[in-house]
Amino acid sequence: LEGLAARRVQRLVVASSMSVYGEGLYMTEEGRVADACTRSLDDLRRGQWDPLDKDGRRLTPLPTPETKPPTLESVYALGKYDQERLCLLLGRAYKIPTVALRFFNVYGPRQALSNPYTGVLAIFAARLMNNRPPLIFEDGLQQRDFVNVKDIARAIVLALDKHEVSDTVLNIGSGQAATVREIARALAEALESDVEPEITGQYRVGDIRHCFADISRATALLGYRPEITLDAGMREL
């Protein structure tokens, strides 16, 4: 950032992450929005996978907008949030138009199968290609938003070209929710594999339950609309 301040650029687009949200947005049974939901270690130990409201009642997951306050549940999320904030601060201080794009679960061709941080689709594909079942944490019903790398690339170009859009964060996802269990089975079908996923019932501290994107702000400000369906994207992957 000091280098950018010394040699001013016309625009700065930073790759942020949906991980900054922690849990996504939820709605209570009374129709109130709940934006600070978490799961305790005790919840996970007893297999209570879905967050509950303060009275122990179920919550309904909603598309997560940029207005949801961050809830940092992992070191990775903390690092991405720091990066996003630093870039926006730099942009304001040095008059560099800056946009932070919060990417959801990105997948696509040429993902590294050997990299454990590359994403769940590549990990599942590697196991299926070796005739081994994808290992799914919890019950597999956690919901995510899988967005194709080609749509990500289009969003970056739009963010670079729309000079009137700056000093803001934008969700870049597909705008569609899919469970991890659905993803594993759909990927097996794309690979013509009859290997069923293994639902382990195990958990990882720091994992979130549901988070999928509200992309209406990116559509309104950038004209962003995802074009690659999940089925077509997985066949290409």
C-alpha positions as a LaTeX table, in Angstrom:
\begin{tabular}{lrrr}
\hline
Residue & $x$ (\AA) & $y$ (\AA) & $z$ (\AA) \\
\hline
Leu1 & 0.00 & 0.00 & 0.00 \\
Glu2 & 2.91 & 2.36 & 0.63 \\
Gly3 & 4.07 & 1.54 & $-2.89$ \\
Leu4 & 0.65 & 2.39 & $-4.32$ \\
Ala5 & 0.61 & 5.65 & $-2.41$ \\
Ala6 & 4.01 & 6.53 & $-3.89$ \\
Arg7 & 3.03 & 5.55 & $-7.44$ \\
Arg8 & $-0.65$ & 6.42 & $-7.76$ \\
Val9 & $-2.82$ & 4.00 & $-9.73$ \\
Gln10 & $-6.07$ & 4.94 & $-11.44$ \\
Arg11 & $-8.15$ & 2.36 & $-9.57$ \\
Leu12 & $-7.70$ & $-0.34$ & $-6.95$ \\
Val13 & $-9.82$ & $-3.48$ & $-6.84$ \\
Val14 & $-9.15$ & $-5.76$ & $-3.86$ \\
Ala15 & $-10.15$ & $-9.41$ & $-3.62$ \\
Ser16 & $-11.99$ & $-9.69$ & $-0.32$ \\
Ser17 & $-14.01$ & $-12.66$ & 0.92 \\
Met18 & $-17.43$ & $-13.70$ & 2.13 \\
Ser19 & $-15.63$ & $-15.16$ & 5.16 \\
Val20 & $-15.76$ & $-11.71$ & 6.78 \\
Tyr21 & $-19.48$ & $-12.17$ & 7.41 \\
Gly22 & $-19.09$ & $-15.29$ & 9.51 \\
Glu23 & $-22.63$ & $-16.62$ & 9.60 \\
Gly24 & $-24.90$ & $-15.17$ & 6.95 \\
Leu25 & $-28.11$ & $-13.28$ & 7.55 \\
Tyr26 & $-31.05$ & $-15.03$ & 9.24 \\
Met27 & $-34.71$ & $-14.34$ & 9.95 \\
Thr28 & $-36.53$ & $-15.24$ & 13.17 \\
Glu29 & $-39.92$ & $-16.97$ & 13.27 \\
Glu30 & $-41.47$ & $-13.52$ & 13.93 \\
Gly31 & $-39.93$ & $-12.17$ & 10.72 \\
Arg32 & $-37.16$ & $-10.13$ & 12.37 \\
Val33 & $-33.70$ & $-10.01$ & 10.81 \\
Ala34 & $-30.96$ & $-11.61$ & 12.92 \\
Asp35 & $-27.48$ & $-10.59$ & 11.83 \\
Ala36 & $-25.27$ & $-11.64$ & 14.75 \\
Cys37 & $-25.80$ & $-15.40$ & 14.88 \\
Thr38 & $-23.02$ & $-17.71$ & 16.02 \\
Arg39 & $-22.59$ & $-21.33$ & 17.07 \\
Ser40 & $-20.82$ & $-22.16$ & 20.32 \\
Leu41 & $-18.39$ & $-25.03$ & 20.76 \\
Asp42 & $-21.02$ & $-26.70$ & 22.96 \\
Asp43 & $-23.53$ & $-26.43$ & 20.10 \\
Leu44 & $-21.11$ & $-28.18$ & 17.75 \\
Arg45 & $-20.23$ & $-30.89$ & 20.27 \\
Arg46 & $-23.87$ & $-31.88$ & 20.65 \\
Gly47 & $-24.58$ & $-31.74$ & 16.91 \\
Gln48 & $-26.70$ & $-28.59$ & 16.99 \\
Trp49 & $-25.59$ & $-27.47$ & 13.56 \\
Asp50 & $-28.05$ & $-24.64$ & 12.85 \\
Pro51 & $-27.84$ & $-21.40$ & 14.83 \\
Leu52 & $-30.85$ & $-20.72$ & 17.04 \\
Asp53 & $-32.29$ & $-17.47$ & 18.32 \\
Lys54 & $-31.87$ & $-16.43$ & 21.96 \\
Asp55 & $-35.02$ & $-18.39$ & 22.86 \\
Gly56 & $-33.73$ & $-21.57$ & 21.24 \\
Arg57 & $-36.00$ & $-21.36$ & 18.18 \\
Arg58 & $-35.04$ & $-22.06$ & 14.60 \\
Leu59 & $-33.84$ & $-19.37$ & 12.22 \\
Thr60 & $-34.29$ & $-19.18$ & 8.44 \\
Pro61 & $-31.17$ & $-18.32$ & 6.40 \\
Leu62 & $-31.48$ & $-15.33$ & 4.05 \\
Pro63 & $-29.29$ & $-13.97$ & 1.24 \\
Thr64 & $-26.51$ & $-11.97$ & 2.91 \\
Pro65 & $-26.16$ & $-8.30$ & 1.90 \\
Glu66 & $-23.11$ & $-6.08$ & 2.32 \\
Thr67 & $-24.88$ & $-4.28$ & 5.18 \\
Lys68 & $-24.53$ & $-7.29$ & 7.46 \\
Pro69 & $-21.91$ & $-6.49$ & 10.12 \\
Pro70 & $-18.78$ & $-8.67$ & 9.89 \\
Thr71 & $-18.46$ & $-11.52$ & 12.40 \\
Leu72 & $-14.90$ & $-12.81$ & 12.12 \\
Glu73 & $-14.83$ & $-16.52$ & 12.95 \\
Ser74 & $-11.36$ & $-17.48$ & 11.69 \\
Val75 & $-7.83$ & $-16.14$ & 11.27 \\
Tyr76 & $-8.40$ & $-16.20$ & 7.51 \\
Ala77 & $-11.49$ & $-13.99$ & 7.86 \\
Leu78 & $-9.59$ & $-11.57$ & 10.09 \\
Gly79 & $-6.80$ & $-11.30$ & 7.54 \\
Lys80 & $-9.19$ & $-10.67$ & 4.65 \\
Tyr81 & $-11.08$ & $-8.04$ & 6.62 \\
Asp82 & $-7.84$ & $-6.26$ & 7.54 \\
Gln83 & $-6.80$ & $-6.26$ & 3.88 \\
Glu84 & $-10.18$ & $-4.91$ & 2.74 \\
Arg85 & $-10.25$ & $-2.13$ & 5.32 \\
Leu86 & $-6.63$ & $-1.10$ & 4.71 \\
Cys87 & $-7.24$ & $-0.78$ & 0.98 \\
Leu88 & $-10.39$ & 1.31 & 1.47 \\
Leu89 & $-8.55$ & 3.52 & 3.96 \\
Leu90 & $-5.72$ & 4.00 & 1.47 \\
Gly91 & $-8.20$ & 4.87 & $-1.26$ \\
Arg92 & $-9.85$ & 7.55 & 0.84 \\
Ala93 & $-6.57$ & 9.00 & 2.09 \\
Tyr94 & $-4.82$ & 9.16 & $-1.29$ \\
Lys95 & $-7.83$ & 9.72 & $-3.55$ \\
Ile96 & $-7.46$ & 6.32 & $-5.25$ \\
Pro97 & $-10.92$ & 5.01 & $-6.26$ \\
Thr98 & $-11.13$ & 1.63 & $-4.50$ \\
Val99 & $-13.63$ & $-1.22$ & $-4.60$ \\
Ala100 & $-13.51$ & $-4.35$ & $-2.43$ \\
Leu101 & $-15.15$ & $-7.40$ & $-3.99$ \\
Arg102 & $-16.29$ & $-9.98$ & $-1.46$ \\
Phe103 & $-15.95$ & $-13.23$ & $-3.38$ \\
Phe104 & $-18.08$ & $-16.18$ & $-2.34$ \\
Asn105 & $-17.02$ & $-19.80$ & $-3.02$ \\
Val106 & $-15.02$ & $-19.53$ & $-6.25$ \\
Tyr107 & $-14.45$ & $-22.58$ & $-8.45$ \\
Gly108 & $-13.44$ & $-23.28$ & $-12.02$ \\
Pro109 & $-10.95$ & $-24.88$ & $-14.42$ \\
Arg110 & $-7.30$ & $-25.27$ & $-13.43$ \\
Gln111 & $-7.88$ & $-25.12$ & $-9.71$ \\
Ala112 & $-4.99$ & $-26.87$ & $-7.95$ \\
Leu113 & $-6.19$ & $-30.27$ & $-6.77$ \\
Ser114 & $-3.19$ & $-30.59$ & $-4.42$ \\
Asn115 & $-3.79$ & $-27.31$ & $-2.56$ \\
Pro116 & $-5.90$ & $-27.86$ & 0.60 \\
Tyr117 & $-7.05$ & $-24.21$ & 0.49 \\
Thr118 & $-8.30$ & $-24.38$ & $-3.08$ \\
Gly119 & $-11.95$ & $-25.01$ & $-2.23$ \\
Val120 & $-14.37$ & $-27.81$ & $-1.50$ \\
Leu121 & $-15.21$ & $-28.62$ & $-5.15$ \\
Ala122 & $-11.60$ & $-29.31$ & $-6.09$ \\
Ile123 & $-11.11$ & $-31.38$ & $-2.93$ \\
Phe124 & $-14.24$ & $-33.42$ & $-3.66$ \\
Ala125 & $-13.19$ & $-33.86$ & $-7.31$ \\
Ala126 & $-9.76$ & $-35.16$ & $-6.29$ \\
Arg127 & $-11.34$ & $-37.79$ & $-4.04$ \\
Leu128 & $-13.94$ & $-38.83$ & $-6.62$ \\
Met129 & $-11.26$ & $-39.18$ & $-9.30$ \\
Asn130 & $-9.49$ & $-41.60$ & $-6.96$ \\
Asn131 & $-12.75$ & $-43.52$ & $-6.37$ \\
Arg132 & $-12.95$ & $-42.26$ & $-2.79$ \\
Pro133 & $-16.02$ & $-40.66$ & $-1.20$ \\
Pro134 & $-16.08$ & $-36.91$ & $-0.57$ \\
Leu135 & $-15.92$ & $-36.34$ & 3.19 \\
Ile136 & $-18.63$ & $-33.95$ & 4.37 \\
Phe137 & $-18.58$ & $-32.24$ & 7.74 \\
Glu138 & $-21.65$ & $-31.89$ & 9.97 \\
Asp139 & $-24.76$ & $-33.20$ & 8.14 \\
Gly140 & $-24.00$ & $-31.79$ & 4.70 \\
Leu141 & $-26.98$ & $-29.42$ & 4.73 \\
Gln142 & $-24.90$ & $-26.27$ & 5.23 \\
Gln143 & $-25.56$ & $-23.81$ & 2.40 \\
Arg144 & $-22.97$ & $-22.00$ & 0.30 \\
Asp145 & $-22.85$ & $-19.84$ & $-2.82$ \\
Phe146 & $-20.60$ & $-21.30$ & $-5.55$ \\
Val147 & $-19.54$ & $-18.80$ & $-8.20$ \\
Asn148 & $-17.63$ & $-19.61$ & $-11.37$ \\
Val149 & $-14.21$ & $-18.04$ & $-11.92$ \\
Lys150 & $-15.38$ & $-16.64$ & $-15.28$ \\
Asp151 & $-18.09$ & $-14.67$ & $-13.51$ \\
Ile152 & $-15.48$ & $-13.50$ & $-11.00$ \\
Ala153 & $-13.28$ & $-12.29$ & $-13.88$ \\
Arg154 & $-16.21$ & $-10.43$ & $-15.42$ \\
Ala155 & $-16.94$ & $-8.74$ & $-12.09$ \\
Ile156 & $-13.32$ & $-7.59$ & $-11.76$ \\
Val157 & $-13.40$ & $-6.05$ & $-15.25$ \\
Leu158 & $-16.67$ & $-4.29$ & $-14.44$ \\
Ala159 & $-15.19$ & $-2.95$ & $-11.17$ \\
Leu160 & $-12.17$ & $-1.62$ & $-13.07$ \\
Asp161 & $-14.26$ & 0.00 & $-15.78$ \\
Lys162 & $-17.02$ & 1.60 & $-13.66$ \\
His163 & $-15.09$ & 4.68 & $-12.58$ \\
Glu164 & $-18.08$ & 6.20 & $-10.79$ \\
Val165 & $-18.19$ & 3.25 & $-8.33$ \\
Ser166 & $-15.66$ & 3.60 & $-5.50$ \\
Asp167 & $-15.15$ & 3.43 & $-1.73$ \\
Thr168 & $-17.52$ & 0.49 & $-1.40$ \\
Val169 & $-17.73$ & $-3.26$ & $-0.90$ \\
Leu170 & $-19.70$ & $-5.54$ & $-3.22$ \\
Asn171 & $-20.74$ & $-9.18$ & $-2.97$ \\
Ile172 & $-19.70$ & $-11.28$ & $-5.97$ \\
Gly173 & $-21.44$ & $-14.63$ & $-5.98$ \\
Ser174 & $-23.99$ & $-16.59$ & $-7.96$ \\
Gly175 & $-26.89$ & $-15.41$ & $-5.82$ \\
Gln176 & $-27.96$ & $-19.06$ & $-5.46$ \\
Ala177 & $-27.70$ & $-21.33$ & $-2.42$ \\
Ala178 & $-26.64$ & $-24.99$ & $-2.63$ \\
Thr179 & $-25.98$ & $-27.47$ & 0.16 \\
Val180 & $-22.59$ & $-29.16$ & 0.38 \\
Arg181 & $-24.35$ & $-32.52$ & 0.08 \\
Glu182 & $-26.03$ & $-31.43$ & $-3.18$ \\
Ile183 & $-22.69$ & $-30.21$ & $-4.50$ \\
Ala184 & $-20.94$ & $-33.52$ & $-3.78$ \\
Arg185 & $-23.64$ & $-35.53$ & $-5.55$ \\
Ala186 & $-23.83$ & $-33.18$ & $-8.52$ \\
Leu187 & $-20.06$ & $-33.29$ & $-8.94$ \\
Ala188 & $-20.10$ & $-37.09$ & $-8.81$ \\
Glu189 & $-22.74$ & $-37.06$ & $-11.56$ \\
Ala190 & $-20.62$ & $-34.70$ & $-13.67$ \\
Leu191 & $-17.67$ & $-37.10$ & $-13.25$ \\
Glu192 & $-19.92$ & $-40.10$ & $-14.02$ \\
Ser193 & $-19.06$ & $-41.55$ & $-10.62$ \\
Asp194 & $-21.43$ & $-43.60$ & $-8.47$ \\
Val195 & $-19.42$ & $-42.95$ & $-5.28$ \\
Glu196 & $-21.68$ & $-41.54$ & $-2.58$ \\
Pro197 & $-20.40$ & $-38.83$ & $-0.22$ \\
Glu198 & $-19.62$ & $-39.78$ & 3.37 \\
Ile199 & $-21.45$ & $-37.67$ & 5.96 \\
Thr200 & $-18.94$ & $-37.67$ & 8.83 \\
Gly201 & $-20.86$ & $-35.73$ & 11.49 \\
Gln202 & $-17.55$ & $-34.12$ & 12.42 \\
Tyr203 & $-17.12$ & $-30.37$ & 12.73 \\
Arg204 & $-14.43$ & $-27.72$ & 12.48 \\
Val205 & $-14.32$ & $-24.78$ & 14.86 \\
Gly206 & $-14.61$ & $-21.59$ & 12.80 \\
Asp207 & $-16.79$ & $-23.12$ & 10.09 \\
Ile208 & $-20.05$ & $-21.33$ & 9.47 \\
Arg209 & $-23.40$ & $-22.93$ & 8.75 \\
His210 & $-25.10$ & $-20.89$ & 6.02 \\
Cys211 & $-23.92$ & $-17.98$ & 3.91 \\
Phe212 & $-25.00$ & $-17.13$ & 0.37 \\
Ala213 & $-24.90$ & $-13.83$ & $-1.47$ \\
Asp214 & $-27.34$ & $-11.04$ & $-2.02$ \\
Ile215 & $-25.83$ & $-9.66$ & $-5.24$ \\
Ser216 & $-28.37$ & $-6.88$ & $-5.83$ \\
Arg217 & $-25.87$ & $-4.11$ & $-5.03$ \\
Ala218 & $-23.30$ & $-5.45$ & $-7.53$ \\
Thr219 & $-26.05$ & $-5.76$ & $-10.13$ \\
Ala220 & $-27.24$ & $-2.18$ & $-9.52$ \\
Leu221 & $-23.80$ & $-0.53$ & $-9.36$ \\
Leu222 & $-21.74$ & $-2.65$ & $-11.76$ \\
Gly223 & $-24.33$ & $-4.34$ & $-13.95$ \\
Tyr224 & $-22.94$ & $-7.67$ & $-12.69$ \\
Arg225 & $-25.00$ & $-10.74$ & $-13.51$ \\
Pro226 & $-23.57$ & $-14.25$ & $-13.21$ \\
Glu227 & $-23.74$ & $-16.23$ & $-16.45$ \\
Ile228 & $-22.33$ & $-19.69$ & $-15.64$ \\
Thr229 & $-24.81$ & $-22.12$ & $-14.10$ \\
Leu230 & $-23.52$ & $-24.51$ & $-11.45$ \\
Asp231 & $-24.25$ & $-27.58$ & $-13.60$ \\
Ala232 & $-22.37$ & $-26.18$ & $-16.59$ \\
Gly233 & $-19.52$ & $-24.95$ & $-14.39$ \\
Met234 & $-19.06$ & $-28.32$ & $-12.71$ \\
Arg235 & $-18.98$ & $-30.17$ & $-16.03$ \\
Glu236 & $-16.23$ & $-27.82$ & $-17.20$ \\
Leu237 & $-14.35$ & $-28.19$ & $-13.91$ \\
\hline
\end{tabular}
